[in-house]
PDB file of C-alpha atoms in Angstrom:
ATOM      1  CA  MET D 359      84.181-209.434 185.897  1.00 49.00           C
ATOM      2  CA  THR D 360      82.790-205.933 186.143  1.00 50.00           C
ATOM      3  CA  THR D 361      85.188-204.891 183.405  1.00 51.00           C
ATOM      4  CA  HIS D 362      83.902-207.607 181.049  1.00 51.00           C
ATOM      5  CA  PHE D 363      80.295-206.616 181.776  1.00 46.00           C
ATOM      6  CA  LEU D 364      81.008-202.992 180.942  1.00 45.00           C
ATOM      7  CA  SER D 365      82.718-204.028 177.709  1.00 54.00           C
ATOM      8  CA  LEU D 366      79.656-206.031 176.655  1.00 51.00           C
ATOM      9  CA  GLN D 367      77.425-203.042 177.369  1.00 57.00           C
ATOM     10  CA  PHE D 368      79.437-200.893 175.000  1.00 55.00           C
ATOM     11  CA  LEU D 369      79.779-203.605 172.295  1.00 54.00           C
ATOM     12  CA  LEU D 370      76.119-204.698 172.232  1.00 54.00           C
ATOM     13  CA  PRO D 371      74.757-201.604 170.421  1.00 55.00           C
ATOM     14  CA  PHE D 372      77.444-201.900 167.750  1.00 54.00           C
ATOM     15  CA  ILE D 373      76.616-205.592 167.214  1.00 54.00           C
ATOM     16  CA  LEU D 374      72.876-204.842 166.856  1.00 53.00           C
ATOM     17  CA  LEU D 375      73.525-201.913 164.515  1.00 53.00           C
ATOM     18  CA  SER D 376      75.781-204.031 162.354  1.00 55.00           C
ATOM     19  CA  THR D 377      73.192-206.810 162.137  1.00 54.00           C
ATOM     20  CA  THR D 378      70.388-204.362 161.290  1.00 51.00           C
ATOM     21  CA  THR D 379      72.449-202.644 158.608  1.00 49.00           C
ATOM     22  CA  THR D 380      73.306-205.975 157.023  1.00 47.00           C
ATOM     23  CA  THR D 381      69.620-206.959 156.970  1.00 47.00           C
ATOM     24  CA  LEU D 382      68.469-203.648 155.439  1.00 48.00           C
ATOM     25  CA  ALA D 383      71.134-203.760 152.774  1.00 50.00           C
ATOM     26  CA  GLN D 384      69.879-207.042 151.282  1.00 61.00           C
ATOM     27  CA  PRO D 385      68.556-206.513 147.697  1.00 66.00           C
ATOM     28  CA  ALA D 386      64.809-206.776 147.085  1.00 66.00           C
ATOM     29  CA  PRO D 387      63.693-209.891 145.176  1.00 67.00           C
ATOM     30  CA  ALA D 388      63.336-209.393 141.402  1.00 66.00           C
ATOM     31  CA  PRO D 389      59.725-208.911 140.241  1.00 65.00           C
ATOM     32  CA  GLY D 390      58.167-211.900 138.531  1.00 59.00           C
ATOM     33  CA  PRO D 391      56.920-211.841 134.930  1.00 64.00           C
ATOM     34  CA  PRO D 392      53.722-209.807 134.375  1.00 68.00           C
ATOM     35  CA  ALA D 393      50.502-211.766 134.399  1.00 75.00           C
ATOM     36  CA  PRO D 394      48.996-212.344 130.937  1.00 82.00           C
ATOM     37  CA  THR D 395      46.383-209.816 129.902  1.00 87.00           C
ATOM     38  CA  ASN D 396      42.835-210.948 130.613  1.00 94.00           C
ATOM     39  CA  ILE D 397      39.939-208.914 129.202  1.00 96.00           C
ATOM     40  CA  THR D 398      37.442-210.529 131.585  1.00 96.00           C
ATOM     41  CA  LYS D 399      39.387-209.503 134.688  1.00 96.00           C
ATOM     42  CA  ILE D 400      39.748-205.969 133.336  1.00 96.00           C
ATOM     43  CA  LEU D 401      35.981-205.675 132.857  1.00 97.00           C
ATOM     44  CA  GLU D 402      35.248-207.275 136.221  1.00 96.00           C
ATOM     45  CA  LYS D 403      37.481-204.721 137.934  1.00 95.00           C
ATOM     46  CA  ALA D 404      35.754-201.880 136.087  1.00 93.00           C
ATOM     47  CA  SER D 405      32.303-203.320 137.054  1.00 90.00           C
ATOM     48  CA  GLN D 406      28.980-202.664 135.244  1.00 95.00           C
ATOM     49  CA  PHE D 407      29.884-205.012 132.386  1.00 98.00           C
ATOM     50  CA  THR D 408      28.130-208.225 133.472  1.00 97.00           C
ATOM     51  CA  THR D 409      26.234-208.699 130.189  1.00 98.00           C
ATOM     52  CA  LEU D 410      29.290-208.106 128.023  1.00 98.00           C
ATOM     53  CA  ILE D 411      31.355-210.535 130.122  1.00 98.00           C
ATOM     54  CA  ARG D 412      28.618-213.167 129.735  1.00 97.00           C
ATOM     55  CA  LEU D 413      28.573-212.677 125.950  1.00 98.00           C
ATOM     56  CA  PHE D 414      32.370-212.867 125.841  1.00 98.00           C
ATOM     57  CA  ASP D 415      32.078-216.223 127.573  1.00 97.00           C
ATOM     58  CA  ILE D 416      29.207-217.571 125.431  1.00 96.00           C
ATOM     59  CA  THR D 417      30.850-216.641 122.127  1.00 97.00           C
ATOM     60  CA  LYS D 418      34.407-217.417 123.307  1.00 96.00           C
ATOM     61  CA  VAL D 419      35.446-213.987 122.038  1.00 97.00           C
ATOM     62  CA  GLY D 420      37.010-213.267 125.423  1.00 96.00           C
ATOM     63  CA  ASP D 421      39.356-216.246 125.073  1.00 96.00           C
ATOM     64  CA  GLN D 422      40.125-215.201 121.507  1.00 95.00           C
ATOM     65  CA  ILE D 423      41.092-211.685 122.645  1.00 95.00           C
ATOM     66  CA  ASN D 424      43.360-213.025 125.399  1.00 94.00           C
ATOM     67  CA  THR D 425      45.065-215.438 122.997  1.00 94.00           C
ATOM     68  CA  GLN D 426      45.665-212.788 120.342  1.00 92.00           C
ATOM     69  CA  LEU D 427      46.992-210.306 122.903  1.00 91.00           C
ATOM     70  CA  ASN D 428      49.495-212.764 124.299  1.00 86.00           C
ATOM     71  CA  ASN D 429      50.647-214.063 120.899  1.00 86.00           C
ATOM     72  CA  SER D 430      50.621-210.972 118.706  1.00 82.00           C
ATOM     73  CA  LYS D 431      52.240-207.541 118.740  1.00 84.00           C
ATOM     74  CA  GLN D 432      49.450-205.735 116.869  1.00 87.00           C
ATOM     75  CA  GLY D 433      47.392-205.142 119.996  1.00 94.00           C
ATOM     76  CA  MET D 434      43.616-204.812 120.201  1.00 96.00           C
ATOM     77  CA  THR D 435      40.904-202.286 120.997  1.00 97.00           C
ATOM     78  CA  VAL D 436      37.566-203.108 122.633  1.00 98.00           C
ATOM     79  CA  PHE D 437      34.485-200.880 122.714  1.00 98.00           C
ATOM     80  CA  ALA D 438      32.630-201.985 125.844  1.00 98.00           C
ATOM     81  CA  PRO D 439      28.913-201.200 126.343  1.00 98.00           C
ATOM     82  CA  PRO D 440      27.914-201.292 130.031  1.00 98.00           C
ATOM     83  CA  ASP D 441      24.908-203.180 131.358  1.00 98.00           C
ATOM     84  CA  ASN D 442      22.564-200.199 131.032  1.00 97.00           C
ATOM     85  CA  ALA D 443      23.375-199.971 127.310  1.00 98.00           C
ATOM     86  CA  PHE D 444      22.260-203.585 126.809  1.00 98.00           C
ATOM     87  CA  SER D 445      19.155-203.079 128.948  1.00 97.00           C
ATOM     88  CA  SER D 446      18.095-200.171 126.716  1.00 97.00           C
ATOM     89  CA  LEU D 447      17.774-202.495 123.713  1.00 97.00           C
ATOM     90  CA  SER D 448      14.322-203.605 122.648  1.00 94.00           C
ATOM     91  CA  ALA D 449      13.036-206.557 124.649  1.00 94.00           C
ATOM     92  CA  GLY D 450      14.211-209.885 123.262  1.00 94.00           C
ATOM     93  CA  THR D 451      16.874-208.409 121.002  1.00 96.00           C
ATOM     94  CA  LEU D 452      19.703-210.636 122.208  1.00 96.00           C
ATOM     95  CA  ASN D 453      17.500-213.723 122.536  1.00 95.00           C
ATOM     96  CA  SER D 454      16.388-213.361 118.920  1.00 96.00           C
ATOM     97  CA  LEU D 455      19.964-213.752 117.672  1.00 97.00           C
ATOM     98  CA  SER D 456      21.497-217.074 116.712  1.00 97.00           C
ATOM     99  CA  ASP D 457      24.854-218.119 118.157  1.00 96.00           C
ATOM    100  CA  GLN D 458      26.537-217.022 114.929  1.00 97.00           C
ATOM    101  CA  GLN D 459      24.837-213.610 115.065  1.00 97.00           C
ATOM    102  CA  LYS D 460      25.811-213.124 118.725  1.00 97.00           C
ATOM    103  CA  ASP D 461      29.400-213.861 117.772  1.00 98.00           C
ATOM    104  CA  GLU D 462      29.254-211.292 114.941  1.00 98.00           C
ATOM    105  CA  LEU D 463      27.686-208.707 117.266  1.00 98.00           C
ATOM    106  CA  ILE D 464      30.471-209.042 119.856  1.00 98.00           C
ATOM    107  CA  GLN D 465      33.224-209.253 117.221  1.00 98.00           C
ATOM    108  CA  PHE D 466      31.877-205.941 115.879  1.00 98.00           C
ATOM    109  CA  HIS D 467      33.000-204.315 119.155  1.00 98.00           C
ATOM    110  CA  VAL D 468      36.599-205.506 118.745  1.00 98.00           C
ATOM    111  CA  ILE D 469      39.286-203.860 116.588  1.00 97.00           C
ATOM    112  CA  PRO D 470      42.320-206.040 115.718  1.00 95.00           C
ATOM    113  CA  THR D 471      44.794-203.207 116.399  1.00 95.00           C
ATOM    114  CA  PHE D 472      45.650-200.995 119.364  1.00 96.00           C
ATOM    115  CA  ILE D 473      44.114-197.512 119.121  1.00 96.00           C
ATOM    116  CA  SER D 474      45.231-194.876 121.593  1.00 95.00           C
ATOM    117  CA  SER D 475      42.940-191.965 122.437  1.00 93.00           C
ATOM    118  CA  SER D 476      45.150-189.632 120.382  1.00 92.00           C
ATOM    119  CA  GLN D 477      44.779-191.785 117.251  1.00 95.00           C
ATOM    120  CA  PHE D 478      41.001-191.400 116.883  1.00 95.00           C
ATOM    121  CA  GLN D 479      41.430-188.193 114.894  1.00 92.00           C
ATOM    122  CA  THR D 480      43.610-189.849 112.262  1.00 93.00           C
ATOM    123  CA  LEU D 481      41.670-193.055 111.576  1.00 94.00           C
ATOM    124  CA  SER D 482      40.402-193.919 108.092  1.00 94.00           C
ATOM    125  CA  ASN D 483      36.740-194.857 107.720  1.00 96.00           C
ATOM    126  CA  PRO D 484      35.140-197.305 107.628  1.00 96.00           C
ATOM    127  CA  LEU D 485      37.073-198.972 110.437  1.00 95.00           C
ATOM    128  CA  ARG D 486      37.498-202.725 110.038  1.00 95.00           C
ATOM    129  CA  THR D 487      36.382-204.763 113.045  1.00 97.00           C
ATOM    130  CA  GLN D 488      36.787-208.421 113.939  1.00 96.00           C
ATOM    131  CA  ALA D 489      33.329-208.995 112.417  1.00 97.00           C
ATOM    132  CA  GLY D 490      34.851-208.718 108.939  1.00 95.00           C
ATOM    133  CA  ASP D 491      33.448-207.024 105.830  1.00 94.00           C
ATOM    134  CA  SER D 492      33.253-203.273 106.479  1.00 94.00           C
ATOM    135  CA  THR D 493      31.304-202.376 103.331  1.00 94.00           C
ATOM    136  CA  PHE D 494      27.842-200.813 103.448  1.00 92.00           C
ATOM    137  CA  TYR D 495      25.020-203.226 104.441  1.00 93.00           C
ATOM    138  CA  ASN D 496      27.602-205.428 106.214  1.00 95.00           C
ATOM    139  CA  PHE D 497      29.762-204.305 109.163  1.00 96.00           C
ATOM    140  CA  PRO D 498      30.806-200.670 108.594  1.00 96.00           C
ATOM    141  CA  LEU D 499      31.991-198.679 111.634  1.00 97.00           C
ATOM    142  CA  ASN D 500      32.794-194.999 111.215  1.00 97.00           C
ATOM    143  CA  ILE D 501      34.517-192.833 113.812  1.00 97.00           C
ATOM    144  CA  THR D 502      34.523-189.040 113.945  1.00 96.00           C
ATOM    145  CA  THR D 503      35.786-186.596 116.551  1.00 96.00           C
ATOM    146  CA  SER D 504      34.582-183.227 117.768  1.00 93.00           C
ATOM    147  CA  GLY D 505      37.093-181.720 120.143  1.00 91.00           C
ATOM    148  CA  ASN D 506      37.697-184.373 122.788  1.00 91.00           C
ATOM    149  CA  GLN D 507      34.476-186.229 121.949  1.00 96.00           C
ATOM    150  CA  VAL D 508      34.708-189.464 119.939  1.00 97.00           C
ATOM    151  CA  ASN D 509      31.588-190.505 118.022  1.00 98.00           C
ATOM    152  CA  LEU D 510      30.866-193.894 116.461  1.00 98.00           C
ATOM    153  CA  THR D 511      28.196-194.660 113.872  1.00 97.00           C
ATOM    154  CA  THR D 512      27.185-198.032 112.478  1.00 97.00           C
ATOM    155  CA  GLY D 513      24.433-196.947 110.096  1.00 95.00           C
ATOM    156  CA  VAL D 514      21.917-198.127 112.703  1.00 97.00           C
ATOM    157  CA  VAL D 515      22.971-196.322 115.910  1.00 97.00           C
ATOM    158  CA  ASN D 516      25.176-193.387 116.872  1.00 98.00           C
ATOM    159  CA  ALA D 517      27.276-193.906 119.997  1.00 98.00           C
ATOM    160  CA  THR D 518      29.859-191.951 121.987  1.00 98.00           C
ATOM    161  CA  VAL D 519      33.010-193.020 123.796  1.00 98.00           C
ATOM    162  CA  ALA D 520      32.247-192.261 127.448  1.00 95.00           C
ATOM    163  CA  ASN D 521      35.707-192.866 128.928  1.00 96.00           C
ATOM    164  CA  SER D 522      38.849-194.972 128.768  1.00 96.00           C
ATOM    165  CA  ILE D 523      38.727-198.042 131.023  1.00 96.00           C
ATOM    166  CA  TYR D 524      42.131-199.535 130.346  1.00 97.00           C
ATOM    167  CA  SER D 525      45.208-198.965 128.187  1.00 96.00           C
ATOM    168  CA  ASP D 526      48.639-200.545 128.373  1.00 93.00           C
ATOM    169  CA  GLY D 527      50.018-199.974 124.872  1.00 91.00           C
ATOM    170  CA  SER D 528      48.771-203.373 123.770  1.00 94.00           C
ATOM    171  CA  LEU D 529      45.104-203.388 124.772  1.00 96.00           C
ATOM    172  CA  ALA D 530      42.770-200.391 124.889  1.00 97.00           C
ATOM    173  CA  VAL D 531      39.269-200.697 126.370  1.00 98.00           C
ATOM    174  CA  TYR D 532      36.796-197.823 125.923  1.00 98.00           C
ATOM    175  CA  GLN D 533      33.347-197.586 127.438  1.00 98.00           C
ATOM    176  CA  VAL D 534      30.639-196.636 124.913  1.00 98.00           C
ATOM    177  CA  ASP D 535      27.162-195.424 125.780  1.00 97.00           C
ATOM    178  CA  LYS D 536      25.304-197.718 123.351  1.00 98.00           C
ATOM    179  CA  VAL D 537      25.549-201.223 121.968  1.00 98.00           C
ATOM    180  CA  LEU D 538      27.055-201.019 118.480  1.00 98.00           C
ATOM    181  CA  LEU D 539      24.421-202.607 116.234  1.00 98.00           C
ATOM    182  CA  PRO D 540      25.834-203.562 112.804  1.00 97.00           C
ATOM    183  CA  MET D 541      23.823-203.039 109.619  1.00 96.00           C
ATOM    184  CA  ASN D 542      24.203-206.672 108.616  1.00 95.00           C
ATOM    185  CA  LEU D 543      22.103-207.773 111.616  1.00 96.00           C
ATOM    186  CA  PHE D 544      19.882-204.790 112.418  1.00 96.00           C
ATOM    187  CA  GLY D 545      19.895-202.488 109.384  1.00 92.00           C
ATOM    188  CA  PRO D 546      17.848-202.378 106.176  1.00 88.00           C
ATOM    189  CA  GLN D 547      18.385-205.145 103.685  1.00 82.00           C
ATOM    190  CA  PRO D 548      20.168-204.285 100.432  1.00 82.00           C
ATOM    191  CA  PRO D 549      17.845-203.697  97.468  1.00 84.00           C
ATOM    192  CA  ALA D 550      17.220-206.632  95.182  1.00 78.00           C
ATOM    193  CA  ALA D 551      19.363-206.710  92.083  1.00 75.00           C
ATOM    194  CA  ALA D 552      17.651-205.448  88.915  1.00 72.00           C
ATOM    195  CA  PRO D 553      16.752-208.238  86.454  1.00 78.00           C
ATOM    196  CA  ALA D 554      19.095-208.600  83.519  1.00 74.00           C
ATOM    197  CA  PRO D 555      17.760-207.124  80.242  1.00 77.00           C
ATOM    198  CA  GLU D 556      16.294-209.639  77.807  1.00 76.00           C
ATOM    199  CA  PRO D 557      18.385-210.301  74.692  1.00 75.00           C
ATOM    200  CA  LEU D 558      17.146-208.720  71.480  1.00 73.00           C
ATOM    201  CA  LYS D 559      14.990-211.076  69.433  1.00 69.00           C
ATOM    202  CA  LYS D 560      16.271-211.900  65.953  1.00 65.00           C
ATOM    203  CA  LYS D 561      13.930-211.510  62.989  1.00 61.00           C
ATOM    204  CA  LYS D 562      12.372-214.768  61.993  1.00 61.00           C
ATOM    205  CA  LYS D 563      13.517-216.112  58.669  1.00 59.00           C
ATOM    206  CA  THR D 564      10.015-217.323  57.953  1.00 56.00           C
ATOM    207  CA  GLY D 565       8.829-213.737  57.942  1.00 52.00           C
ATOM    208  CA  ASP D 566      11.496-212.741  55.430  1.00 52.00           C
ATOM    209  CA  ASP D 567      10.730-215.756  53.290  1.00 50.00           C
ATOM    210  CA  THR D 568       7.052-214.887  53.401  1.00 47.00           C
ATOM    211  CA  THR D 569       7.810-211.353  52.329  1.00 48.00           C
ATOM    212  CA  ALA D 570      10.004-212.553  49.526  1.00 44.00           C
ATOM    213  CA  THR D 571       7.362-215.042  48.423  1.00 47.00           C
ATOM    214  CA  GLY D 572       4.758-212.332  48.543  1.00 49.00           C
ATOM    215  CA  ASP D 573       6.906-210.061  46.364  1.00 51.00           C
ATOM    216  CA  SER D 574       7.518-212.915  43.938  1.00 48.00           C
ATOM    217  CA  THR D 575       3.834-213.668  43.755  1.00 48.00           C
ATOM    218  CA  ALA D 576       3.059-210.020  43.140  1.00 46.00           C
ATOM    219  CA  ASN D 577       5.655-209.839  40.366  1.00 50.00           C
ATOM    220  CA  SER D 578       4.299-213.006  38.799  1.00 49.00           C
ATOM    221  CA  SER D 579       0.736-211.718  38.907  1.00 51.00           C
ATOM    222  CA  GLY D 580       1.804-208.444  37.372  1.00 52.00           C
ATOM    223  CA  GLY D 581       3.538-210.280  34.499  1.00 52.00           C
ATOM    224  CA  VAL D 582       0.465-212.369  33.720  1.00 46.00           C
ATOM    225  CA  ASN D 583      -1.713-209.282  33.584  1.00 54.00           C
ATOM    226  CA  LEU D 584       0.711-207.572  31.239  1.00 49.00           C
ATOM    227  CA  ARG D 585       0.734-210.548  28.855  1.00 56.00           C
ATOM    228  CA  LEU D 586      -3.070-210.653  28.835  1.00 48.00           C
ATOM    229  CA  GLU D 587      -3.247-206.990  27.987  1.00 56.00           C
ATOM    230  CA  LEU D 588      -0.767-207.391  25.102  1.00 51.00           C
ATOM    231  CA  HIS D 589      -2.661-210.400  23.786  1.00 54.00           C
ATOM    232  CA  GLY D 590      -5.900-208.491  23.759  1.00 56.00           C
ATOM    233  CA  PHE D 591      -4.283-205.505  22.000  1.00 55.00           C
ATOM    234  CA  VAL D 592      -2.766-207.686  19.272  1.00 52.00           C
ATOM    235  CA  GLY D 593      -6.051-209.505  18.744  1.00 58.00           C
ATOM    236  CA  GLY D 594      -7.912-206.230  18.432  1.00 59.00           C
ATOM    237  CA  LEU D 595      -5.352-204.894  15.959  1.00 58.00           C
ATOM    238  CA  ILE D 596      -5.669-207.946  13.734  1.00 58.00           C
ATOM    239  CA  ALA D 597      -9.437-207.681  13.760  1.00 55.00           C
ATOM    240  CA  PHE D 598      -9.199-204.005  12.779  1.00 52.00           C
ATOM    241  CA  ILE D 599      -6.865-204.744   9.830  1.00 57.00           C
ATOM    242  CA  ALA D 600      -9.128-207.550   8.600  1.00 51.00           C
ATOM    243  CA  MET D 601     -12.137-205.279   8.684  1.00 55.00           C
ATOM    244  CA  VAL D 602     -10.308-202.630   6.628  1.00 47.00           C
ATOM    245  CA  PHE D 603      -9.343-205.077   3.917  1.00 51.00           C
ATOM    246  CA  TYR D 604     -12.871-206.447   3.882  1.00 48.00           C
ATOM    247  CA  LEU D 605     -14.285-203.021   3.230  1.00 49.00           C
TER     248      LEU D 605
END
């Protein structure tokens, strides 16, 4: 019995080692599919974007961004003003906007393509945003660089990219120091179109007829006078001849 006990003492470590090795050698479970991109969660994690998140929710632009990201390969870029940028606006600015104008304002901060930080130097201006028409007096956004600094101008405000919040090759989110105010909503109105020139007035026929009639009348009057003068001359000549014969 002592012999069996000693044998178990020597075999027990080998049994435990074998069991442990088998357990450690088991493959790790495969990672699940990545969670769909969510712009709201990205901004919540970054903090200081409460106002922008609220506007994303009101206008449904946040849902639109998430849908486009998960169903398109073009990617997107978001310029995100923090809460202090919104608080620096004139009092009542956001409340004075209609729902449509709020939607246009937020869409103006979204680019329908992915822009990496290295691509800012090669962009063509004006940059087209989700707000649409990028022509002057509408929604133009121009980007310039100076060294590592990226500047944005809307025709109403000049802003700067403060830092990169998020980038995964599909979505890029950059913090900007000011709210991007588009010209269409906050800029000067386009000048009124000049009135069309009036068409040239044609000469009235009545005036021409009058002139012609006047000329005809003048010619007629001149002819009458000439006949009267001839008649008087002939009469005088006859009287002169008669007087000569009488003498």
